[in-house]
Amino acid sequence: MEGAVLHGVRRRHPLTPTDAPAVQPLTRTVSRTSRRLLAPWGLAGVVVAATVALRVRDPHAGGWGTCPFLALTGLPCPVCGGLRAVNDLTHGDVVGALSSNLLVVAMLPVAAVWWVRWLRRCADAPEGTGPAAVLPAPSPRLTWVTFVLVLAFGVVRWLPAAAWLAP
């Protein structure tokens, strides 16, 4: 092709780099945002895959392994029964899930809110910020309160009066 004449100026090619639409900055922005969102969406993919695995293979029947704390002490840890609770939830059995592990069921909405906050922070983060830099960090007070609640839940499930909390 010989070239095009535009406004009386002869060009070698009808679309030279100066005539090309300016989409490159948008492409860069989308790709950088996409990279920042890989970690939260990757975690969501792992959680969905694990949930599907728990739905397909029933942890009530065994074969998922043994809790190391339970194997060493004979006492259930605070998350013992968590796999069974998730399995029960995937089958719509909320009461069964609560009886398997009340703590895990109570923490699922908290984990979902935390994940949404992380996703939003990654999407809104300035360029050059990695996903770990925008993780929503809990306050030290909240960390200690959570630690004490999990520990208390673990100890209370060992008591005969709270046998209904045992997995």
CSV table of C-alpha atoms in Angstrom, one decimal:
chain,number,residue,atom,x,y,z
A,1,MET,CA,0.0,0.0,0.0
A,2,GLU,CA,1.4,3.3,-1.0
A,3,GLY,CA,0.0,5.4,1.8
A,4,ALA,CA,-2.9,7.6,2.7
A,5,VAL,CA,-3.4,11.3,2.4
A,6,LEU,CA,-4.9,12.9,5.5
A,7,HIS,CA,-5.4,16.7,5.7
A,8,GLY,CA,-3.0,17.1,2.8
A,9,VAL,CA,-0.2,15.1,4.6
A,10,ARG,CA,1.0,12.0,2.9
A,11,ARG,CA,1.6,9.1,5.3
A,12,ARG,CA,3.5,5.8,4.7
A,13,HIS,CA,0.8,3.7,6.4
A,14,PRO,CA,-2.8,4.6,7.1
A,15,LEU,CA,-2.3,3.9,10.8
A,16,THR,CA,1.0,5.1,12.1
A,17,PRO,CA,1.7,5.0,15.9
A,18,THR,CA,0.6,8.6,16.2
A,19,ASP,CA,-2.8,7.8,14.6
A,20,ALA,CA,-3.4,4.7,16.7
A,21,PRO,CA,-6.0,4.9,19.4
A,22,ALA,CA,-4.6,5.5,22.9
A,23,VAL,CA,-5.7,2.3,24.6
A,24,GLN,CA,-2.3,1.3,26.0
A,25,PRO,CA,-2.7,3.1,29.4
A,26,LEU,CA,-6.1,1.4,30.0
A,27,THR,CA,-4.6,-2.0,29.2
A,28,ARG,CA,-1.8,-1.3,31.7
A,29,THR,CA,-4.3,-0.3,34.4
A,30,VAL,CA,-6.5,-3.3,33.8
A,31,SER,CA,-3.5,-5.7,33.9
A,32,ARG,CA,-2.1,-4.2,37.0
A,33,THR,CA,-5.4,-4.3,38.8
A,34,SER,CA,-5.9,-7.8,37.6
A,35,ARG,CA,-2.5,-8.8,39.1
A,36,ARG,CA,-3.4,-7.2,42.4
A,37,LEU,CA,-6.7,-9.2,42.4
A,38,LEU,CA,-5.0,-12.5,41.7
A,39,ALA,CA,-4.3,-13.3,45.4
A,40,PRO,CA,-7.8,-12.7,46.7
A,41,TRP,CA,-9.4,-14.5,43.8
A,42,GLY,CA,-6.8,-17.3,44.0
A,43,LEU,CA,-7.7,-17.8,47.7
A,44,ALA,CA,-11.4,-17.9,46.8
A,45,GLY,CA,-10.7,-20.5,44.2
A,46,VAL,CA,-8.9,-22.7,46.7
A,47,VAL,CA,-11.7,-22.3,49.2
A,48,VAL,CA,-14.3,-23.2,46.6
A,49,ALA,CA,-12.3,-26.3,45.5
A,50,ALA,CA,-11.9,-27.4,49.1
A,51,THR,CA,-15.6,-26.9,49.7
A,52,VAL,CA,-16.5,-28.9,46.6
A,53,ALA,CA,-14.1,-31.7,47.8
A,54,LEU,CA,-15.9,-31.6,51.2
A,55,ARG,CA,-19.3,-31.8,49.5
A,56,VAL,CA,-18.3,-34.7,47.3
A,57,ARG,CA,-16.3,-36.7,49.9
A,58,ASP,CA,-18.1,-36.9,53.3
A,59,PRO,CA,-15.8,-36.2,56.2
A,60,HIS,CA,-18.3,-37.9,58.6
A,61,ALA,CA,-17.1,-41.3,57.1
A,62,GLY,CA,-13.4,-40.6,57.9
A,63,GLY,CA,-10.4,-40.8,55.6
A,64,TRP,CA,-9.5,-37.1,55.8
A,65,GLY,CA,-6.8,-37.7,58.3
A,66,THR,CA,-6.7,-37.1,62.1
A,67,CYS,CA,-6.3,-33.8,63.9
A,68,PRO,CA,-2.7,-33.8,65.3
A,69,PHE,CA,-3.9,-32.2,68.6
A,70,LEU,CA,-6.6,-34.9,69.0
A,71,ALA,CA,-4.1,-37.7,68.2
A,72,LEU,CA,-1.6,-36.4,70.8
A,73,THR,CA,-3.9,-35.4,73.6
A,74,GLY,CA,-7.2,-37.2,73.0
A,75,LEU,CA,-8.9,-33.9,73.3
A,76,PRO,CA,-10.6,-32.0,70.4
A,77,CYS,CA,-9.0,-28.8,69.3
A,78,PRO,CA,-11.1,-25.7,68.6
A,79,VAL,CA,-11.4,-26.5,64.9
A,80,CYS,CA,-12.1,-30.3,65.3
A,81,GLY,CA,-15.3,-30.9,63.4
A,82,GLY,CA,-14.8,-28.0,61.1
A,83,LEU,CA,-14.7,-30.2,58.0
A,84,ARG,CA,-17.9,-31.9,59.0
A,85,ALA,CA,-19.5,-28.5,59.7
A,86,VAL,CA,-18.6,-27.3,56.2
A,87,ASN,CA,-19.9,-30.6,54.7
A,88,ASP,CA,-23.2,-30.2,56.6
A,89,LEU,CA,-23.5,-26.6,55.4
A,90,THR,CA,-23.0,-27.7,51.8
A,91,HIS,CA,-25.9,-30.1,52.3
A,92,GLY,CA,-28.1,-27.4,53.9
A,93,ASP,CA,-27.9,-28.9,57.4
A,94,VAL,CA,-27.3,-25.8,59.5
A,95,VAL,CA,-28.2,-27.6,62.8
A,96,GLY,CA,-25.8,-30.4,62.0
A,97,ALA,CA,-23.1,-27.9,61.1
A,98,LEU,CA,-23.6,-26.1,64.4
A,99,SER,CA,-23.4,-29.4,66.3
A,100,SER,CA,-20.2,-30.3,64.4
A,101,ASN,CA,-18.4,-27.0,65.2
A,102,LEU,CA,-20.1,-23.9,66.4
A,103,LEU,CA,-17.0,-21.8,66.1
A,104,VAL,CA,-16.3,-22.6,62.5
A,105,VAL,CA,-19.9,-21.9,61.5
A,106,ALA,CA,-19.7,-18.6,63.4
A,107,MET,CA,-16.4,-17.6,61.8
A,108,LEU,CA,-17.5,-18.2,58.2
A,109,PRO,CA,-19.3,-14.9,57.8
A,110,VAL,CA,-16.4,-13.1,59.5
A,111,ALA,CA,-14.0,-14.7,57.0
A,112,ALA,CA,-16.3,-13.7,54.1
A,113,VAL,CA,-16.4,-10.1,55.2
A,114,TRP,CA,-12.6,-10.1,55.7
A,115,TRP,CA,-12.2,-11.5,52.1
A,116,VAL,CA,-14.5,-8.8,50.6
A,117,ARG,CA,-12.6,-6.1,52.4
A,118,TRP,CA,-9.3,-7.5,51.1
A,119,LEU,CA,-10.7,-7.7,47.5
A,120,ARG,CA,-11.9,-4.1,47.7
A,121,ARG,CA,-8.5,-2.9,49.1
A,122,CYS,CA,-6.7,-4.7,46.3
A,123,ALA,CA,-8.9,-3.2,43.7
A,124,ASP,CA,-8.5,0.4,45.1
A,125,ALA,CA,-4.8,0.1,46.0
A,126,PRO,CA,-2.3,2.5,44.3
A,127,GLU,CA,-0.1,1.1,41.5
A,128,GLY,CA,2.9,-0.9,42.7
A,129,THR,CA,1.1,-2.1,45.8
A,130,GLY,CA,1.0,-5.9,46.3
A,131,PRO,CA,-1.9,-7.8,47.7
A,132,ALA,CA,-0.2,-8.6,50.9
A,133,ALA,CA,0.4,-4.9,51.6
A,134,VAL,CA,-3.4,-4.2,51.6
A,135,LEU,CA,-4.5,-7.1,53.8
A,136,PRO,CA,-7.0,-5.8,56.3
A,137,ALA,CA,-5.0,-6.1,59.5
A,138,PRO,CA,-7.0,-6.5,62.7
A,139,SER,CA,-6.2,-4.4,65.7
A,140,PRO,CA,-4.1,-5.9,68.4
A,141,ARG,CA,-7.1,-5.8,70.7
A,142,LEU,CA,-9.3,-7.7,68.2
A,143,THR,CA,-6.5,-10.3,67.8
A,144,TRP,CA,-6.3,-10.9,71.5
A,145,VAL,CA,-10.0,-11.1,71.9
A,146,THR,CA,-10.2,-13.6,69.1
A,147,PHE,CA,-7.3,-15.7,70.6
A,148,VAL,CA,-9.0,-15.8,74.0
A,149,LEU,CA,-12.4,-16.7,72.5
A,150,VAL,CA,-10.9,-19.5,70.4
A,151,LEU,CA,-9.0,-20.8,73.4
A,152,ALA,CA,-12.0,-20.6,75.7
A,153,PHE,CA,-14.1,-22.4,73.1
A,154,GLY,CA,-11.5,-25.2,73.0
A,155,VAL,CA,-11.4,-25.5,76.7
A,156,VAL,CA,-15.2,-25.3,77.2
A,157,ARG,CA,-15.7,-28.2,74.8
A,158,TRP,CA,-13.7,-30.4,77.0
A,159,LEU,CA,-16.0,-29.9,80.0
A,160,PRO,CA,-18.7,-32.6,80.6
A,161,ALA,CA,-21.4,-29.8,81.1
A,162,ALA,CA,-20.7,-28.6,77.5
A,163,ALA,CA,-20.6,-32.0,75.9
A,164,TRP,CA,-23.0,-30.7,73.2
A,165,LEU,CA,-20.1,-28.6,71.9
A,166,ALA,CA,-17.9,-31.6,71.3
A,167,PRO,CA,-17.5,-32.7,67.7
